[in-house]
mmCIF file of C-alpha atoms and ligand atoms in Angstrom:
data_model
loop_
_atom_site.group_PDB
_atom_site.id
_atom_site.type_symbol
_atom_site.label_atom_id
_atom_site.label_comp_id
_atom_site.label_asym_id
_atom_site.label_seq_id
_atom_site.Cartn_x
_atom_site.Cartn_y
_atom_site.Cartn_z
ATOM 1 C CA MET O 25 -54.607 -47.214 27.125
ATOM 2 C CA ARG O 26 -53.021 -48.910 24.141
ATOM 3 C CA ILE O 27 -53.028 -47.582 20.599
ATOM 4 C CA TYR O 28 -51.511 -50.306 18.471
ATOM 5 C CA LEU O 29 -49.896 -48.936 15.325
ATOM 6 C CA ASP O 30 -47.679 -51.881 14.390
ATOM 7 C CA ASN O 31 -50.022 -53.825 12.130
ATOM 8 C CA ALA O 32 -47.286 -54.051 9.494
ATOM 9 C CA ALA O 33 -45.422 -56.373 11.888
ATOM 10 C CA THR O 34 -48.548 -58.334 12.772
ATOM 11 C CA SER O 35 -52.194 -57.373 12.919
ATOM 12 C CA TRP O 36 -53.826 -56.823 16.299
ATOM 13 C CA PRO O 37 -56.469 -57.203 17.476
ATOM 14 C CA LYS O 38 -57.881 -60.010 15.368
ATOM 15 C CA PRO O 39 -61.623 -60.186 14.736
ATOM 16 C CA GLU O 40 -63.391 -62.166 17.500
ATOM 17 C CA VAL O 41 -64.156 -64.985 15.029
ATOM 18 C CA VAL O 42 -60.404 -65.645 14.718
ATOM 19 C CA TYR O 43 -59.934 -66.200 18.467
ATOM 20 C CA ASN O 44 -63.042 -68.399 18.512
ATOM 21 C CA ALA O 45 -61.877 -70.546 15.596
ATOM 22 C CA LEU O 46 -58.454 -71.117 17.188
ATOM 23 C CA ASP O 47 -60.000 -72.006 20.517
ATOM 24 C CA LYS O 48 -62.611 -74.307 18.970
ATOM 25 C CA TYR O 49 -59.967 -76.153 16.975
ATOM 26 C CA GLN O 50 -57.714 -76.653 19.979
ATOM 27 C CA ARG O 51 -60.504 -77.850 22.256
ATOM 28 C CA GLU O 52 -62.771 -79.796 19.928
ATOM 29 C CA VAL O 53 -60.694 -81.035 16.958
ATOM 30 C CA GLY O 54 -57.125 -81.237 18.144
ATOM 31 C CA ALA O 55 -55.995 -83.868 15.607
ATOM 32 C CA ALA O 56 -53.202 -83.443 13.041
ATOM 33 C CA ALA O 57 -54.408 -82.550 9.552
ATOM 34 C CA GLY O 58 -53.870 -85.041 6.722
ATOM 35 C CA ARG O 59 -52.508 -87.752 8.971
ATOM 36 C CA GLY O 60 -55.384 -90.135 9.773
ATOM 37 C CA GLY O 61 -58.751 -91.548 8.678
ATOM 38 C CA TYR O 62 -60.669 -91.160 11.941
ATOM 39 C CA ARG O 63 -63.420 -88.576 12.342
ATOM 40 C CA ASP O 64 -61.454 -85.742 13.924
ATOM 41 C CA ALA O 65 -58.462 -86.181 11.622
ATOM 42 C CA ILE O 66 -60.870 -85.791 8.720
ATOM 43 C CA GLU O 67 -62.325 -82.705 10.374
ATOM 44 C CA ALA O 68 -58.783 -81.319 10.745
ATOM 45 C CA GLN O 69 -58.202 -81.890 7.050
ATOM 46 C CA ARG O 70 -61.493 -80.159 6.254
ATOM 47 C CA VAL O 71 -60.474 -77.112 8.295
ATOM 48 C CA VAL O 72 -57.154 -76.834 6.458
ATOM 49 C CA ALA O 73 -58.886 -77.260 3.088
ATOM 50 C CA ALA O 74 -61.302 -74.463 4.049
ATOM 51 C CA ALA O 75 -58.324 -72.207 4.872
ATOM 52 C CA ARG O 76 -56.841 -72.925 1.439
ATOM 53 C CA ARG O 77 -60.147 -72.056 -0.244
ATOM 54 C CA GLU O 78 -60.449 -68.777 1.668
ATOM 55 C CA VAL O 79 -56.882 -67.722 0.869
ATOM 56 C CA ALA O 80 -57.230 -68.725 -2.795
ATOM 57 C CA GLY O 81 -60.416 -66.646 -2.984
ATOM 58 C CA LEU O 82 -58.693 -63.667 -1.374
ATOM 59 C CA ILE O 83 -55.890 -63.568 -3.946
ATOM 60 C CA GLY O 84 -57.847 -64.609 -7.037
ATOM 61 C CA ALA O 85 -56.428 -68.129 -7.455
ATOM 62 C CA ALA O 86 -58.802 -70.689 -8.971
ATOM 63 C CA ASP O 87 -57.168 -73.791 -7.463
ATOM 64 C CA PRO O 88 -56.830 -73.872 -3.642
ATOM 65 C CA ASN O 89 -54.209 -76.621 -3.929
ATOM 66 C CA ARG O 90 -51.855 -74.001 -5.322
ATOM 67 C CA ILE O 91 -51.734 -72.369 -1.876
ATOM 68 C CA VAL O 92 -48.787 -73.780 0.111
ATOM 69 C CA PHE O 93 -48.896 -73.074 3.842
ATOM 70 C CA GLY O 94 -45.857 -72.207 5.956
ATOM 71 C CA GLY O 95 -45.021 -70.446 9.196
ATOM 72 C CA ASN O 96 -44.797 -66.858 7.918
ATOM 73 C CA CYS O 97 -44.020 -64.832 4.817
ATOM 74 C CA SER O 98 -40.261 -65.394 5.235
ATOM 75 C CA ASP O 99 -40.851 -69.139 4.945
ATOM 76 C CA ALA O 100 -42.744 -68.650 1.705
ATOM 77 C CA LEU O 101 -40.043 -66.337 0.311
ATOM 78 C CA ASN O 102 -37.276 -68.772 1.244
ATOM 79 C CA LEU O 103 -39.109 -71.583 -0.527
ATOM 80 C CA SER O 104 -39.656 -69.540 -3.653
ATOM 81 C CA ILE O 105 -36.155 -68.023 -3.850
ATOM 82 C CA HIS O 106 -34.100 -71.080 -2.879
ATOM 83 C CA GLY O 107 -36.479 -73.433 -4.684
ATOM 84 C CA VAL O 108 -36.399 -71.766 -8.065
ATOM 85 C CA LEU O 109 -32.904 -70.307 -8.533
ATOM 86 C CA ARG O 110 -30.075 -72.262 -10.169
ATOM 87 C CA PRO O 111 -26.356 -71.466 -10.277
ATOM 88 C CA GLY O 112 -25.637 -68.714 -12.782
ATOM 89 C CA ASP O 113 -29.155 -67.216 -12.740
ATOM 90 C CA HIS O 114 -29.724 -63.479 -12.632
ATOM 91 C CA VAL O 115 -32.477 -61.821 -10.568
ATOM 92 C CA VAL O 116 -33.992 -58.353 -10.794
ATOM 93 C CA ALA O 117 -35.054 -57.174 -7.340
ATOM 94 C CA THR O 118 -35.677 -53.708 -5.912
ATOM 95 C CA VAL O 119 -34.351 -51.459 -3.166
ATOM 96 C CA CYS O 120 -37.804 -51.669 -1.570
ATOM 97 C CA ASP O 121 -37.286 -55.321 -0.613
ATOM 98 C CA HIS O 122 -37.346 -56.636 2.936
ATOM 99 C CA ASN O 123 -34.563 -58.730 4.452
ATOM 100 C CA SER O 124 -36.692 -61.817 3.893
ATOM 101 C CA VAL O 125 -35.984 -61.250 0.189
ATOM 102 C CA LEU O 126 -32.562 -59.592 0.503
ATOM 103 C CA ARG O 127 -30.989 -62.227 2.739
ATOM 104 C CA PRO O 128 -32.027 -65.324 0.761
ATOM 105 C CA LEU O 129 -30.775 -63.509 -2.357
ATOM 106 C CA ALA O 130 -27.471 -62.639 -0.647
ATOM 107 C CA GLU O 131 -27.113 -66.301 0.340
ATOM 108 C CA GLN O 132 -27.711 -67.326 -3.293
ATOM 109 C CA THR O 133 -25.109 -64.795 -4.418
ATOM 110 C CA ARG O 134 -22.566 -66.086 -1.900
ATOM 111 C CA THR O 135 -23.068 -69.784 -2.459
ATOM 112 C CA ARG O 136 -24.580 -70.367 -5.902
ATOM 113 C CA ASP O 137 -23.138 -67.743 -8.196
ATOM 114 C CA VAL O 138 -26.484 -65.983 -8.590
ATOM 115 C CA ALA O 139 -26.307 -62.315 -9.656
ATOM 116 C CA VAL O 140 -28.815 -59.693 -8.517
ATOM 117 C CA THR O 141 -29.592 -56.229 -9.879
ATOM 118 C CA TYR O 142 -31.420 -53.910 -7.478
ATOM 119 C CA VAL O 143 -33.642 -51.424 -9.244
ATOM 120 C CA GLY O 144 -34.086 -48.084 -7.448
ATOM 121 C CA CYS O 145 -37.209 -46.096 -6.700
ATOM 122 C CA ASP O 146 -38.327 -42.477 -6.909
ATOM 123 C CA GLY O 147 -38.873 -40.121 -3.974
ATOM 124 C CA GLY O 148 -42.337 -41.554 -3.353
ATOM 125 C CA GLY O 149 -40.899 -45.069 -3.117
ATOM 126 C CA TYR O 150 -42.165 -46.199 -6.541
ATOM 127 C CA VAL O 151 -40.301 -48.477 -8.915
ATOM 128 C CA ASP O 152 -40.416 -47.554 -12.608
ATOM 129 C CA PRO O 153 -41.403 -50.599 -14.750
ATOM 130 C CA ASP O 154 -39.045 -49.301 -17.458
ATOM 131 C CA ASP O 155 -36.130 -49.597 -15.004
ATOM 132 C CA VAL O 156 -37.134 -53.231 -14.441
ATOM 133 C CA ARG O 157 -37.232 -53.798 -18.199
ATOM 134 C CA ARG O 158 -33.770 -52.269 -18.621
ATOM 135 C CA ALA O 159 -32.333 -54.467 -15.840
ATOM 136 C CA ILE O 160 -33.459 -57.745 -17.448
ATOM 137 C CA ARG O 161 -30.635 -59.733 -19.088
ATOM 138 C CA PRO O 162 -30.568 -62.999 -21.060
ATOM 139 C CA GLN O 163 -29.705 -64.879 -17.804
ATOM 140 C CA THR O 164 -32.574 -63.310 -15.832
ATOM 141 C CA LEU O 165 -34.844 -65.994 -14.400
ATOM 142 C CA LEU O 166 -36.828 -63.905 -11.996
ATOM 143 C CA VAL O 167 -38.183 -60.451 -11.222
ATOM 144 C CA ILE O 168 -39.048 -59.947 -7.547
ATOM 145 C CA VAL O 169 -41.401 -57.142 -6.541
ATOM 146 C CA THR O 170 -42.350 -56.060 -3.045
ATOM 147 C CA HIS O 171 -45.935 -55.105 -3.757
ATOM 148 C CA GLY O 172 -46.419 -52.909 -0.684
ATOM 149 C CA SER O 173 -43.433 -51.318 1.058
ATOM 150 C CA ASN O 174 -43.233 -51.964 4.793
ATOM 151 C CA VAL O 175 -41.429 -48.598 5.141
ATOM 152 C CA THR O 176 -43.211 -46.107 2.890
ATOM 153 C CA GLY O 177 -46.484 -47.941 2.237
ATOM 154 C CA ALA O 178 -46.055 -47.384 -1.530
ATOM 155 C CA ILE O 179 -48.006 -49.897 -3.607
ATOM 156 C CA GLN O 180 -45.996 -50.709 -6.720
ATOM 157 C CA PRO O 181 -47.480 -50.766 -10.228
ATOM 158 C CA LEU O 182 -47.565 -54.563 -10.148
ATOM 159 C CA ALA O 183 -49.594 -55.066 -13.328
ATOM 160 C CA GLU O 184 -47.098 -53.027 -15.355
ATOM 161 C CA ILE O 185 -44.048 -54.701 -13.793
ATOM 162 C CA ALA O 186 -45.569 -58.172 -14.290
ATOM 163 C CA ALA O 187 -46.280 -57.312 -17.933
ATOM 164 C CA VAL O 188 -42.642 -56.264 -18.441
ATOM 165 C CA ALA O 189 -41.433 -59.564 -16.975
ATOM 166 C CA LYS O 190 -43.925 -61.627 -18.990
ATOM 167 C CA THR O 191 -42.906 -59.932 -22.222
ATOM 168 C CA ALA O 192 -39.291 -60.848 -21.456
ATOM 169 C CA GLY O 193 -40.256 -64.461 -20.559
ATOM 170 C CA VAL O 194 -39.127 -63.985 -16.951
ATOM 171 C CA LEU O 195 -40.858 -65.338 -13.816
ATOM 172 C CA VAL O 196 -42.632 -62.822 -11.552
ATOM 173 C CA MET O 197 -42.357 -63.314 -7.789
ATOM 174 C CA VAL O 198 -44.282 -61.014 -5.455
ATOM 175 C CA ASP O 199 -43.664 -60.292 -1.795
ATOM 176 C CA ALA O 200 -47.215 -59.386 -0.839
ATOM 177 C CA ALA O 201 -46.635 -59.268 2.933
ATOM 178 C CA GLN O 202 -47.920 -55.681 3.093
ATOM 179 C CA SER O 203 -50.565 -55.793 0.391
ATOM 180 C CA VAL O 204 -52.693 -58.942 0.744
ATOM 181 C CA GLY O 205 -55.672 -58.111 2.939
ATOM 182 C CA HIS O 206 -55.166 -54.373 2.397
ATOM 183 C CA VAL O 207 -55.455 -53.875 -1.359
ATOM 184 C CA ALA O 208 -56.928 -56.073 -4.094
ATOM 185 C CA VAL O 209 -54.541 -58.742 -5.373
ATOM 186 C CA ALA O 210 -55.528 -60.977 -8.302
ATOM 187 C CA VAL O 211 -52.683 -63.374 -9.055
ATOM 188 C CA GLU O 212 -54.170 -64.983 -12.132
ATOM 189 C CA LYS O 213 -55.298 -61.755 -13.719
ATOM 190 C CA LEU O 214 -51.833 -60.260 -13.141
ATOM 191 C CA GLY O 215 -49.948 -63.328 -14.366
ATOM 192 C CA VAL O 216 -47.980 -63.654 -11.129
ATOM 193 C CA ASP O 217 -45.937 -66.875 -10.905
ATOM 194 C CA LEU O 218 -45.156 -66.930 -7.190
ATOM 195 C CA LEU O 219 -46.750 -64.824 -4.468
ATOM 196 C CA ALA O 220 -45.671 -64.954 -0.842
ATOM 197 C CA ALA O 221 -47.667 -63.416 1.994
ATOM 198 C CA ALA O 222 -48.120 -63.527 5.750
ATOM 199 C CA GLY O 223 -51.390 -64.861 7.141
ATOM 200 C CA HIS O 224 -50.809 -62.986 10.409
ATOM 201 C CA LYS O 225 -50.723 -59.479 8.901
ATOM 202 C CA GLY O 226 -53.417 -58.149 6.510
ATOM 203 C CA PRO O 227 -55.381 -61.433 6.277
ATOM 204 C CA LEU O 228 -55.976 -61.151 10.070
ATOM 205 C CA GLY O 229 -54.883 -64.704 10.897
ATOM 206 C CA PRO O 230 -52.912 -65.770 13.979
ATOM 207 C CA SER O 231 -49.119 -65.804 14.357
ATOM 208 C CA GLY O 232 -47.413 -68.712 12.649
ATOM 209 C CA THR O 233 -49.262 -68.434 9.337
ATOM 210 C CA GLY O 234 -47.929 -67.624 5.895
ATOM 211 C CA PHE O 235 -48.471 -68.912 2.392
ATOM 212 C CA LEU O 236 -47.052 -69.175 -1.102
ATOM 213 C CA TYR O 237 -49.166 -69.208 -4.262
ATOM 214 C CA VAL O 238 -47.588 -71.289 -7.035
ATOM 215 C CA ALA O 239 -48.979 -70.654 -10.543
ATOM 216 C CA PRO O 240 -49.791 -73.618 -12.817
ATOM 217 C CA GLY O 241 -46.601 -75.114 -14.276
ATOM 218 C CA VAL O 242 -44.230 -73.233 -11.945
ATOM 219 C CA GLU O 243 -43.999 -76.333 -9.733
ATOM 220 C CA ASN O 244 -41.872 -77.857 -12.504
ATOM 221 C CA GLN O 245 -39.214 -75.225 -11.755
ATOM 222 C CA LEU O 246 -39.716 -75.045 -7.981
ATOM 223 C CA ARG O 247 -37.800 -77.639 -5.971
ATOM 224 C CA PRO O 248 -39.013 -78.480 -2.469
ATOM 225 C CA ILE O 249 -36.383 -77.084 -0.104
ATOM 226 C CA ARG O 250 -37.583 -79.056 2.916
ATOM 227 C CA GLN O 251 -38.265 -82.754 3.121
ATOM 228 C CA GLY O 252 -40.227 -84.779 5.628
ATOM 229 C CA GLY O 253 -43.448 -86.571 6.408
ATOM 230 C CA THR O 254 -46.517 -85.744 4.344
ATOM 231 C CA GLY O 255 -49.033 -88.403 5.387
ATOM 232 C CA ILE O 256 -49.270 -89.610 1.763
ATOM 233 C CA GLU O 257 -46.983 -91.657 -0.515
ATOM 234 C CA SER O 258 -44.901 -92.708 2.474
ATOM 235 C CA GLN O 259 -43.096 -95.319 0.384
ATOM 236 C CA LEU O 260 -41.283 -92.572 -1.583
ATOM 237 C CA ASP O 261 -37.844 -91.346 -0.491
ATOM 238 C CA ARG O 262 -38.621 -87.927 -1.928
ATOM 239 C CA MET O 263 -41.450 -85.433 -1.601
ATOM 240 C CA PRO O 264 -44.615 -86.399 -3.531
ATOM 241 C CA ASP O 265 -45.329 -84.520 -6.767
ATOM 242 C CA GLU O 266 -48.795 -83.307 -5.819
ATOM 243 C CA LEU O 267 -49.424 -79.754 -4.692
ATOM 244 C CA PRO O 268 -49.543 -78.505 -2.009
ATOM 245 C CA THR O 269 -48.035 -81.579 -0.276
ATOM 246 C CA ARG O 270 -44.843 -81.345 -2.370
ATOM 247 C CA TYR O 271 -43.860 -78.248 -0.372
ATOM 248 C CA GLU O 272 -45.441 -78.969 3.019
ATOM 249 C CA ALA O 273 -43.128 -81.243 5.021
ATOM 250 C CA GLY O 274 -44.297 -82.020 8.546
ATOM 251 C CA SER O 275 -47.468 -81.262 10.467
ATOM 252 C CA LEU O 276 -49.244 -78.046 9.610
ATOM 253 C CA ASN O 277 -50.158 -75.426 12.194
ATOM 254 C CA ALA O 278 -53.809 -76.459 11.885
ATOM 255 C CA PRO O 279 -55.218 -74.413 14.810
ATOM 256 C CA ALA O 280 -53.676 -71.252 13.383
ATOM 257 C CA LEU O 281 -54.977 -72.143 9.916
ATOM 258 C CA ALA O 282 -58.470 -72.466 11.398
ATOM 259 C CA GLY O 283 -57.986 -68.911 12.683
ATOM 260 C CA LEU O 284 -56.611 -67.752 9.320
ATOM 261 C CA ALA O 285 -59.675 -69.143 7.531
ATOM 262 C CA ALA O 286 -61.870 -67.176 9.930
ATOM 263 C CA GLY O 287 -59.842 -63.980 9.462
ATOM 264 C CA VAL O 288 -59.961 -64.146 5.678
ATOM 265 C CA LYS O 289 -63.657 -65.032 5.735
ATOM 266 C CA TYR O 290 -64.240 -62.001 7.943
ATOM 267 C CA LEU O 291 -62.472 -59.795 5.373
ATOM 268 C CA ARG O 292 -64.259 -61.341 2.413
ATOM 269 C CA GLU O 293 -67.676 -61.012 4.039
ATOM 270 C CA ARG O 294 -67.364 -57.243 4.333
ATOM 271 C CA THR O 295 -68.743 -55.316 1.385
ATOM 272 C CA VAL O 296 -66.162 -55.056 -1.377
ATOM 273 C CA GLY O 297 -63.356 -52.804 -0.254
ATOM 274 C CA GLU O 298 -64.942 -51.934 3.116
ATOM 275 C CA VAL O 299 -61.830 -52.671 5.164
ATOM 276 C CA ALA O 300 -59.558 -51.194 2.494
ATOM 277 C CA ALA O 301 -61.665 -48.013 2.401
ATOM 278 C CA HIS O 302 -61.526 -47.691 6.202
ATOM 279 C CA GLU O 303 -57.751 -48.190 6.194
ATOM 280 C CA ALA O 304 -57.343 -45.657 3.391
ATOM 281 C CA MET O 305 -59.341 -43.071 5.350
ATOM 282 C CA ILE O 306 -57.291 -43.756 8.486
ATOM 283 C CA ILE O 307 -53.851 -43.646 6.826
ATOM 284 C CA ASN O 308 -54.746 -40.436 4.952
ATOM 285 C CA ARG O 309 -55.879 -38.822 8.208
ATOM 286 C CA LEU O 310 -52.596 -39.850 9.802
ATOM 287 C CA CYS O 311 -50.387 -38.705 6.906
ATOM 288 C CA ASP O 312 -52.242 -35.419 6.429
ATOM 289 C CA GLY O 313 -51.964 -34.719 10.156
ATOM 290 C CA LEU O 314 -48.268 -35.608 10.346
ATOM 291 C CA ARG O 315 -47.493 -33.290 7.435
ATOM 292 C CA THR O 316 -48.872 -30.315 9.386
ATOM 293 C CA ILE O 317 -46.642 -30.855 12.446
ATOM 294 C CA ALA O 318 -43.536 -28.659 12.550
ATOM 295 C CA GLY O 319 -40.299 -30.654 12.506
ATOM 296 C CA VAL O 320 -41.940 -33.825 11.146
ATOM 297 C CA ARG O 321 -40.818 -35.137 7.766
ATOM 298 C CA VAL O 322 -43.032 -37.761 6.137
ATOM 299 C CA TYR O 323 -41.428 -40.157 3.630
ATOM 300 C CA GLY O 324 -42.971 -41.985 0.706
ATOM 301 C CA PRO O 325 -46.075 -41.443 -1.424
ATOM 302 C CA ALA O 326 -47.471 -37.963 -2.016
ATOM 303 C CA PRO O 327 -51.167 -37.477 -1.210
ATOM 304 C CA GLY O 328 -53.315 -39.420 -3.680
ATOM 305 C CA GLN O 329 -50.619 -41.878 -4.790
ATOM 306 C CA PRO O 330 -51.369 -45.615 -4.340
ATOM 307 C CA ARG O 331 -50.456 -46.723 -0.836
ATOM 308 C CA GLY O 332 -51.178 -49.176 1.942
ATOM 309 C CA PRO O 333 -51.698 -48.393 5.643
ATOM 310 C CA VAL O 334 -48.020 -47.791 6.522
ATOM 311 C CA VAL O 335 -46.179 -44.488 6.945
ATOM 312 C CA SER O 336 -42.670 -43.584 8.075
ATOM 313 C CA PHE O 337 -41.474 -40.219 9.283
ATOM 314 C CA SER O 338 -38.652 -38.574 11.150
ATOM 315 C CA VAL O 339 -38.739 -35.799 13.708
ATOM 316 C CA ALA O 340 -36.066 -33.120 13.732
ATOM 317 C CA GLU O 341 -33.584 -33.487 16.591
ATOM 318 C CA TYR O 342 -34.947 -36.895 17.542
ATOM 319 C CA ASP O 343 -33.505 -40.367 17.255
ATOM 320 C CA PRO O 344 -36.360 -42.530 15.869
ATOM 321 C CA GLN O 345 -35.997 -45.139 18.652
ATOM 322 C CA GLU O 346 -36.180 -42.449 21.319
ATOM 323 C CA PHE O 347 -39.219 -40.896 19.697
ATOM 324 C CA ALA O 348 -41.053 -44.230 19.484
ATOM 325 C CA ALA O 349 -40.146 -44.990 23.098
ATOM 326 C CA ALA O 350 -41.513 -41.597 24.182
ATOM 327 C CA LEU O 351 -44.799 -42.274 22.371
ATOM 328 C CA ASP O 352 -45.123 -45.606 24.155
ATOM 329 C CA SER O 353 -44.160 -44.471 27.636
ATOM 330 C CA SER O 354 -46.172 -41.238 27.619
ATOM 331 C CA CYS O 355 -49.269 -42.278 25.669
ATOM 332 C CA GLY O 356 -49.291 -46.072 25.110
ATOM 333 C CA ILE O 357 -48.820 -45.535 21.377
ATOM 334 C CA GLN O 358 -47.073 -48.609 20.009
ATOM 335 C CA CYS O 359 -45.124 -48.213 16.787
ATOM 336 C CA ARG O 360 -41.769 -49.227 15.349
ATOM 337 C CA ALA O 361 -38.536 -47.357 14.769
ATOM 338 C CA GLY O 362 -35.289 -48.158 12.994
ATOM 339 C CA LEU O 363 -34.536 -49.738 9.633
ATOM 340 C CA HIS O 364 -37.569 -52.054 9.589
ATOM 341 C CA CYS O 365 -35.559 -54.937 8.043
ATOM 342 C CA ALA O 366 -35.350 -52.898 4.830
ATOM 343 C CA PRO O 367 -31.844 -51.390 4.766
ATOM 344 C CA ARG O 368 -31.814 -50.591 1.049
ATOM 345 C CA MET O 369 -35.106 -48.729 1.343
ATOM 346 C CA HIS O 370 -33.701 -46.502 4.091
ATOM 347 C CA GLU O 371 -30.559 -45.997 2.040
ATOM 348 C CA ALA O 372 -32.781 -44.825 -0.854
ATOM 349 C CA LEU O 373 -34.740 -42.485 1.434
ATOM 350 C CA GLY O 374 -31.532 -41.088 2.918
ATOM 351 C CA THR O 375 -32.576 -42.094 6.432
ATOM 352 C CA THR O 376 -29.854 -44.618 7.284
ATOM 353 C CA ALA O 377 -27.627 -42.065 9.007
ATOM 354 C CA LEU O 378 -30.624 -40.878 11.045
ATOM 355 C CA GLY O 379 -31.050 -44.402 12.442
ATOM 356 C CA GLY O 380 -33.996 -45.081 10.116
ATOM 357 C CA ALA O 381 -37.410 -43.612 10.816
ATOM 358 C CA VAL O 382 -40.501 -43.937 12.980
ATOM 359 C CA ARG O 383 -43.109 -46.198 11.364
ATOM 360 C CA MET O 384 -46.820 -46.261 12.087
ATOM 361 C CA SER O 385 -49.106 -48.886 10.629
ATOM 362 C CA PRO O 386 -52.762 -48.621 11.595
ATOM 363 C CA GLY O 387 -55.159 -51.458 10.883
ATOM 364 C CA TRP O 388 -58.740 -52.495 10.307
ATOM 365 C CA SER O 389 -59.785 -51.557 13.859
ATOM 366 C CA THR O 390 -57.873 -48.261 14.257
ATOM 367 C CA SER O 391 -60.357 -45.442 14.802
ATOM 368 C CA PRO O 392 -60.180 -41.784 13.746
ATOM 369 C CA ALA O 393 -60.015 -40.939 17.482
ATOM 370 C CA ASP O 394 -56.887 -43.156 17.800
ATOM 371 C CA ILE O 395 -55.283 -41.171 14.989
ATOM 372 C CA ASP O 396 -56.233 -37.833 16.512
ATOM 373 C CA ARG O 397 -54.734 -38.842 19.869
ATOM 374 C CA THR O 398 -51.613 -40.035 18.069
ATOM 375 C CA LEU O 399 -51.225 -36.766 16.204
ATOM 376 C CA GLU O 400 -51.606 -34.792 19.425
ATOM 377 C CA ALA O 401 -48.928 -36.951 21.057
ATOM 378 C CA VAL O 402 -46.528 -36.582 18.108
ATOM 379 C CA ALA O 403 -46.971 -32.817 18.157
ATOM 380 C CA ALA O 404 -46.497 -32.631 21.922
ATOM 381 C CA ILE O 405 -43.316 -34.737 21.959
ATOM 382 C CA ALA O 406 -41.927 -32.958 18.893
ATOM 383 C CA GLY O 407 -42.485 -29.688 20.730
ATOM 384 C CA ALA O 408 -44.545 -28.321 17.860
HETATM 385 C C1 LIG Q 525 -42.410 -56.502 3.007
HETATM 386 C C2 LIG Q 525 -42.243 -57.653 3.946
HETATM 387 N N1 LIG Q 525 -41.857 -58.836 3.478
HETATM 388 C C3 LIG Q 525 -41.702 -59.902 4.276
HETATM 389 C C4 LIG Q 525 -41.947 -59.823 5.627
HETATM 390 C C5 LIG Q 525 -41.752 -61.029 6.494
HETATM 391 O O1 LIG Q 525 -42.959 -61.447 7.043
HETATM 392 P P1 LIG Q 525 -42.975 -62.524 8.205
HETATM 393 O O2 LIG Q 525 -42.701 -61.788 9.462
HETATM 394 O O3 LIG Q 525 -44.365 -63.085 8.142
HETATM 395 O O4 LIG Q 525 -41.956 -63.542 7.888
HETATM 396 C C6 LIG Q 525 -42.345 -58.603 6.171
HETATM 397 C C7 LIG Q 525 -42.563 -58.477 7.627
HETATM 398 O O5 LIG Q 525 -42.706 -57.441 8.183
HETATM 399 C C8 LIG Q 525 -42.511 -57.498 5.314
HETATM 400 O O6 LIG Q 525 -42.913 -56.318 5.783
#
């Protein structure tokens, strides 16, 4: 038996249509996208264009060409951070950020004289928009927000934070790795300038998919950080100006994008909020159950606060890695333990010295029975 509770790392299983789309592409299309005029190359291009339309629809972007594909969310974050910052810029980020934000920022600090202020969070894991406002300086170019925490599951008040940044004339960059596909995201309505996400998590696409949304005009400030073949304007010694090609050097992972299109379509074809409502029911069942087990301490949002399907907890007397290993070996429950690539978040929660926490992240196909079995196993191992 396998109960997979690591959907925050990557979603599994995928809907059947995703496996079928990948397989069909590999067997029947096979050509590189955007690289030829023959029938199957055109079909490849059509498949990629369909993936862009699906993703644009999912995040409320009117123009699919503003979706830049890459290998994962880290790729998209590297492009946006290294592409937009200039020496001397200041950035407002938060303690909730993942290493795929923290490390590019640290590199900018080390090599390009960029300064970063990390805004804290409250006990539930929420950032106060007023703290963001207070951290903005005349040199601030960018506010970066991790929309959904991969540790606590807290969903930040993005509209309020974006409004603070807009009022100050500062760009808003969103790490939506843990929110897209789980909660509604509307980039244009929110006034988001750059939004990075993983195709292989909430959007239910295969591994090797990620994307960056670039708002109109932001391309004038966003340098391509990788150069290479694009299949168009080959006479130029630089990347073409057009989006998305300007930021997509080399052949795209077209089979995976075929799968991503199918995954997003699957999500969008459900009634509005159907998957989100299921995930909310499941995560609440899990959190409520964990809170009743003696010796278990649940971190993050209080009941009723905005959250995604991620929860972290610790168990008295237990090292998180040992606890997760016991869940796997005794019951086939697969979850993650440690710092979850978010060291500042664990620092803020006070869990660093404990070796981090145990994290469970159910998904679209997790059943109430899976949660009940998980709760029984947690209670049994905790000795409650
Ligand atoms: C909040 C957050 N940002 C970024 C990432 C990086 O995503 P990827 O593994 O697609 O690069 C993750 C991955 O877990 C994440 O949780």
